[in-house]
Coordinates of C-alpha atoms and ligand atoms in Angstrom, one line a residue:
X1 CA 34.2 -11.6 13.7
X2 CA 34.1 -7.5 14.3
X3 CA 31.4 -5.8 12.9
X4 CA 32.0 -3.1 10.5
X5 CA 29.3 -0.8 12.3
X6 CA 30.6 -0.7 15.2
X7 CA 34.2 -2.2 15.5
X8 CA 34.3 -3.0 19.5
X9 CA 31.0 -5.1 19.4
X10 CA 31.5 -8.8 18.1
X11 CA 29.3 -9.4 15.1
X12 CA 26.6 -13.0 15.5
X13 CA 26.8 -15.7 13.7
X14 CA 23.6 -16.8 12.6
X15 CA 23.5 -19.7 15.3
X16 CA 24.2 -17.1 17.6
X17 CA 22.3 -14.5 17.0
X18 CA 18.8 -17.4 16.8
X19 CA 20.1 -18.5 20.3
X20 CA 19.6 -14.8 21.6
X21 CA 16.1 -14.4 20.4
X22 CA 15.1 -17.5 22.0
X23 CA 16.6 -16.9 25.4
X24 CA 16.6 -13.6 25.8
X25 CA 13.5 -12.0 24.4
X26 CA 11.1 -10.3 26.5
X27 CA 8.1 -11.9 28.2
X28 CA 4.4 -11.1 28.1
X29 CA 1.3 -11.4 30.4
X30 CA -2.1 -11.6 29.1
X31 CA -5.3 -11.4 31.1
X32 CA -8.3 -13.0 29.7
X33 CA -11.4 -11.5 32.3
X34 CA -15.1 -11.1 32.6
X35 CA -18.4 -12.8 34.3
X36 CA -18.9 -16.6 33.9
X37 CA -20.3 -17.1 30.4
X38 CA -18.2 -14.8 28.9
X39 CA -16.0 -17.0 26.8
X40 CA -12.3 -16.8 28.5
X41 CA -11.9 -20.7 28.4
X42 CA -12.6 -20.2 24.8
X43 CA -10.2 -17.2 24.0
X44 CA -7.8 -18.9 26.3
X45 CA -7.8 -22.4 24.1
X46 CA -8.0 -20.3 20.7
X47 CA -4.6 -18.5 21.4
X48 CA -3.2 -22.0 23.3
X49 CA -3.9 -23.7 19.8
X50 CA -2.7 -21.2 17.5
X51 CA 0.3 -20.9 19.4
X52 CA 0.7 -25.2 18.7
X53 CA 0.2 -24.1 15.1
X54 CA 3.2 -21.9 15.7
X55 CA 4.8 -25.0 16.9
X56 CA 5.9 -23.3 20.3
X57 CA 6.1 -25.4 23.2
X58 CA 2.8 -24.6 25.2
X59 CA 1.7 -25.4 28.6
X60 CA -1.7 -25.1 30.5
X61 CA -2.6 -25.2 34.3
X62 CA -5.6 -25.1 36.2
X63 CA -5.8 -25.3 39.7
X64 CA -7.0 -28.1 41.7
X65 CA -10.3 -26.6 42.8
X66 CA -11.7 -26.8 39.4
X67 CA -13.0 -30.2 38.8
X68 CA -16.2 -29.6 37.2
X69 CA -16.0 -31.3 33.8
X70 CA -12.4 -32.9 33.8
X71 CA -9.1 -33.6 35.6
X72 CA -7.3 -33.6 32.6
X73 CA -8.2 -30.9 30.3
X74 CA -9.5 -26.9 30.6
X75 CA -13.1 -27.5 29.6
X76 CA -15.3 -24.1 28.1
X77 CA -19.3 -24.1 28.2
X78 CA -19.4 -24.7 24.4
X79 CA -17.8 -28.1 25.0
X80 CA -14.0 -27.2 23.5
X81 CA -11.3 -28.4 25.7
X82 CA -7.3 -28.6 26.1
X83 CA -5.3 -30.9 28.1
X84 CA -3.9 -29.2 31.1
X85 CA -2.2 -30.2 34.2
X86 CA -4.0 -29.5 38.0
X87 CA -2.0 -28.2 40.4
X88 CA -2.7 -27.0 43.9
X89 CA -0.6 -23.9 44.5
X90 CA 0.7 -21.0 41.6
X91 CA 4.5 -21.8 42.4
X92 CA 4.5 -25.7 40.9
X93 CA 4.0 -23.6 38.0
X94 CA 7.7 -22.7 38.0
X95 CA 9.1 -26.0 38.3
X96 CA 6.7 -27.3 35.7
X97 CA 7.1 -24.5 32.8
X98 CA 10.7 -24.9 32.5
X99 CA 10.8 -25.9 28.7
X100 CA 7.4 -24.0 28.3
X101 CA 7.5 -20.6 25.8
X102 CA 3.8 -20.0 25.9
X103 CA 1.8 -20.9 29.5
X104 CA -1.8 -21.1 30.1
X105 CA -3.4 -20.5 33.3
X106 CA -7.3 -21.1 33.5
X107 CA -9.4 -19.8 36.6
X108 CA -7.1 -17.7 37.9
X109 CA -9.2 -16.2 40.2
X110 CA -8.7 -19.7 42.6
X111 CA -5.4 -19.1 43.3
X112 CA -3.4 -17.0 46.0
X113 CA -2.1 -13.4 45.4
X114 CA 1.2 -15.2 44.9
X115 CA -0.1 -15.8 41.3
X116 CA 0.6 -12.2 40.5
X117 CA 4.6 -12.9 41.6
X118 CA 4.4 -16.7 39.6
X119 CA 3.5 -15.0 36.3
X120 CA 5.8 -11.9 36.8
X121 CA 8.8 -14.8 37.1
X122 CA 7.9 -16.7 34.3
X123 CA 7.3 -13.4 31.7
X124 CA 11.1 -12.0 33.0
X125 CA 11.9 -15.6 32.0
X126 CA 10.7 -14.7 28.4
X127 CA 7.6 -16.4 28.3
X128 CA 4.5 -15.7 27.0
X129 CA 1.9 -16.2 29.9
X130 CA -2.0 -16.2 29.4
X131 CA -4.3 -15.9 31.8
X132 CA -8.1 -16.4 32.5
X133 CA -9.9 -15.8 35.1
X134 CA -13.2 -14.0 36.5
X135 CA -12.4 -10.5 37.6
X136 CA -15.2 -10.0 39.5
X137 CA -17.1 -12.4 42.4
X138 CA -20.9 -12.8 42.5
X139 CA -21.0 -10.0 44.4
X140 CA -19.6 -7.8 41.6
X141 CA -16.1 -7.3 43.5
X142 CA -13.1 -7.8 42.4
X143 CA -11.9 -11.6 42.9
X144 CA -8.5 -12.8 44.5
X145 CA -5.6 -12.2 42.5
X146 CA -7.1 -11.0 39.3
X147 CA -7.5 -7.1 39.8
X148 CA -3.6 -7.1 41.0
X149 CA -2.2 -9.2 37.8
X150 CA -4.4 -7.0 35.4
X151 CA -2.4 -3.6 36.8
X152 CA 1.2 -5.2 36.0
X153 CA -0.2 -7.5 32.8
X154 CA 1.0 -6.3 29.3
X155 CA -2.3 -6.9 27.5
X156 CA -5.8 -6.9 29.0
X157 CA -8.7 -8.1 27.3
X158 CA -12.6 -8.3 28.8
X159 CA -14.9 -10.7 27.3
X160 CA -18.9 -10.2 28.0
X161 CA -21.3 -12.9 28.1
X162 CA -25.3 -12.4 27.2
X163 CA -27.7 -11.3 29.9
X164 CA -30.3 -14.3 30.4
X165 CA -32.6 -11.6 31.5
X166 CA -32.5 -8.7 28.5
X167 CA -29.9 -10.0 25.9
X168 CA -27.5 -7.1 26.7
X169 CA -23.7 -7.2 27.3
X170 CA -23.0 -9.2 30.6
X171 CA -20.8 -8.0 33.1
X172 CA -21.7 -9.8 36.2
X173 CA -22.2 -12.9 37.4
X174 CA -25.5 -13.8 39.1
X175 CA -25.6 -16.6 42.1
X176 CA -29.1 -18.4 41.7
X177 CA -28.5 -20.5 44.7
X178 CA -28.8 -19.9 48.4
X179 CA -25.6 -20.2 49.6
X180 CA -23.0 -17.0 50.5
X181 CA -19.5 -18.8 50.2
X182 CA -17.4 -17.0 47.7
X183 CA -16.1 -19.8 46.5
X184 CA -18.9 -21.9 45.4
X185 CA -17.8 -24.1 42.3
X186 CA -20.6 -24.9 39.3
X187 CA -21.8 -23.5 35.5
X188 CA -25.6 -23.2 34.8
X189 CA -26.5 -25.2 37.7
X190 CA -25.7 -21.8 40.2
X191 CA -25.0 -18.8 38.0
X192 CA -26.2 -16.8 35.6
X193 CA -24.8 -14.3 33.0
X194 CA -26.7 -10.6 34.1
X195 CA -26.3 -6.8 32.8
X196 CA -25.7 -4.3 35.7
X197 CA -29.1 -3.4 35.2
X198 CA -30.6 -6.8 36.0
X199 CA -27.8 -8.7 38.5
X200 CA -28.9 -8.7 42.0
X201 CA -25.9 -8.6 44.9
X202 CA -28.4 -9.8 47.5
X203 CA -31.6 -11.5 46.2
X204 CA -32.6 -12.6 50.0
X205 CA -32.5 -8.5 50.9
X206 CA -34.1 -7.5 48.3
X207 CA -36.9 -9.6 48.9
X208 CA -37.0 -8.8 52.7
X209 CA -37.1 -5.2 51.5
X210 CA -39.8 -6.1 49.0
X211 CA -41.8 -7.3 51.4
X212 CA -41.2 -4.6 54.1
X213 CA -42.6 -2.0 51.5
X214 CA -45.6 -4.0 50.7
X215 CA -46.2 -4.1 54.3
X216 CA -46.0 -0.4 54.6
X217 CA -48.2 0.3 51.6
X218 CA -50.6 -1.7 53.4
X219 CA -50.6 -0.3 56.5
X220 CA -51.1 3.4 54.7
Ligands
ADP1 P1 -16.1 -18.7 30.6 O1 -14.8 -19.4 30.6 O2 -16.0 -17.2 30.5 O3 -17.0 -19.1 31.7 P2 -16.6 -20.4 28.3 O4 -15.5 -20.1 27.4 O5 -16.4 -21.6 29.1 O6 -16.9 -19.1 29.3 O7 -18.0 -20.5 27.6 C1 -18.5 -19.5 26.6 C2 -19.7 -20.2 26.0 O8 -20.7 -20.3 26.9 C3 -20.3 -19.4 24.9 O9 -19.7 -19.6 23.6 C4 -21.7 -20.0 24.8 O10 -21.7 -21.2 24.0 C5 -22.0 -20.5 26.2 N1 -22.9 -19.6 27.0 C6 -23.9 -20.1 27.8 N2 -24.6 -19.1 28.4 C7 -24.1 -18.0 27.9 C8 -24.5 -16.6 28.0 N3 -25.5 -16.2 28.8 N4 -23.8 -15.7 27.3 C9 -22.8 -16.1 26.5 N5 -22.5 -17.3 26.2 C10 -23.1 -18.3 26.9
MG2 MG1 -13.9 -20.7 32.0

């Protein structure tokens, strides 16, 4: 059939025309980021299950590295959880999201930059990616592939956690435990949510400088 409007263009039937806004509508990133604490697992499962409700096909990966509370599911500090599948590198997500419209990607921060060319693949594909992850390593910089996917992602949103220390906005993540691996996997048990004010890079310096001033008052 010719459409009236304009007679060279072939007008859809309605079949048609629902086939085209399946398969052919534009993709999306979201980025979920903040400190630990902050609540991305949670915003992550709230938009995972009202997508369900939606009834669109969803899909959520974590990677392998994150085993703390289950193998099966993303798990959030408040005890909420969604099943998810573990993989070890970001490009099993392609093969894996193929009848997927909405894809949820939890701790992005563990995977490699390639994350940033995954995602971009699967929202030209039309899907509608989520992604959370910490932006920012105990050190206060910027973690792994996160800062690059948040310069090419469609929405951005940054959740705060509570400083332990003065109940402000948390921004930053606070190691409590010796140890200067970046990668250093665990909840309560090695970090804490902190302010800028009250998050300390280097708690081993800061004592050594500490105690050099003490000595100096002293020797005044
Ligand atoms: P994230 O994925 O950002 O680490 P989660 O979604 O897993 O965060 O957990 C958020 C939940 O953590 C909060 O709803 C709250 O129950 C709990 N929580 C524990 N400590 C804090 C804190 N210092 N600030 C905010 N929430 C905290
Ligand atoms: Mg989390």
């Amino acid at each position: 059939m010719v459409s009236k409007e304009n007679p060279s263009r072939k007008k859809l039937s309605m079949n048609e025309s629902l086939q085209i806004r399946t398969f052919k509508r534009a993709g999306h990133i979201e980025v979920i980021c903040g400190s630990m604490f902050s609540g991305k697992t949670e915003e992550l499962i709230r938009r995972i299950r009202r997508a369900e409700i939606a009834r669109q096909r969803v899909k959520v990966f974590k990677p392998k590295i994150d085993n703390r509370f289950s193998e099966f599911e993303i798990v959030s500090h408040s005890e909420q959880s969604f099943p998810s599948e573990v993989i070890s590198s970001a490009d099993e997500m392609l093969e894996k999201s193929f009848d997927a419209e909405v894809i949820g990607i939890d701790e992005g921060q563990f995977f490699g930059n390639d994350l940033v060319e995954v995602c971009q693949n699967l929202a030209d594909a039309g899907k509608r990616v989520i992604v959370a992850g910490l932006d920012q390593d105990y050190k206060a910089q910027p973690f792994g592939p996160i800062p690059d996917l948040l310069s090419v992602a469609e929405y951005i949103t940054k959740t705060l956690a509570v400083c332990v220390v003065c109940g402000a906005p948390a921004n930053r993540t606070q190691r409590i435990t010796a140890s200067s691996q970046q990668i250093l996997v665990g909840a309560t048990n090695h970090y804490e949510a902190r302010c800028r004010l009250h998050h300390i890079v280097n708690p081993e310096a800061q004592n050594e400088n500490a105690g050099a001033r003490e000595e100096n008052a002293e020797a005044k």
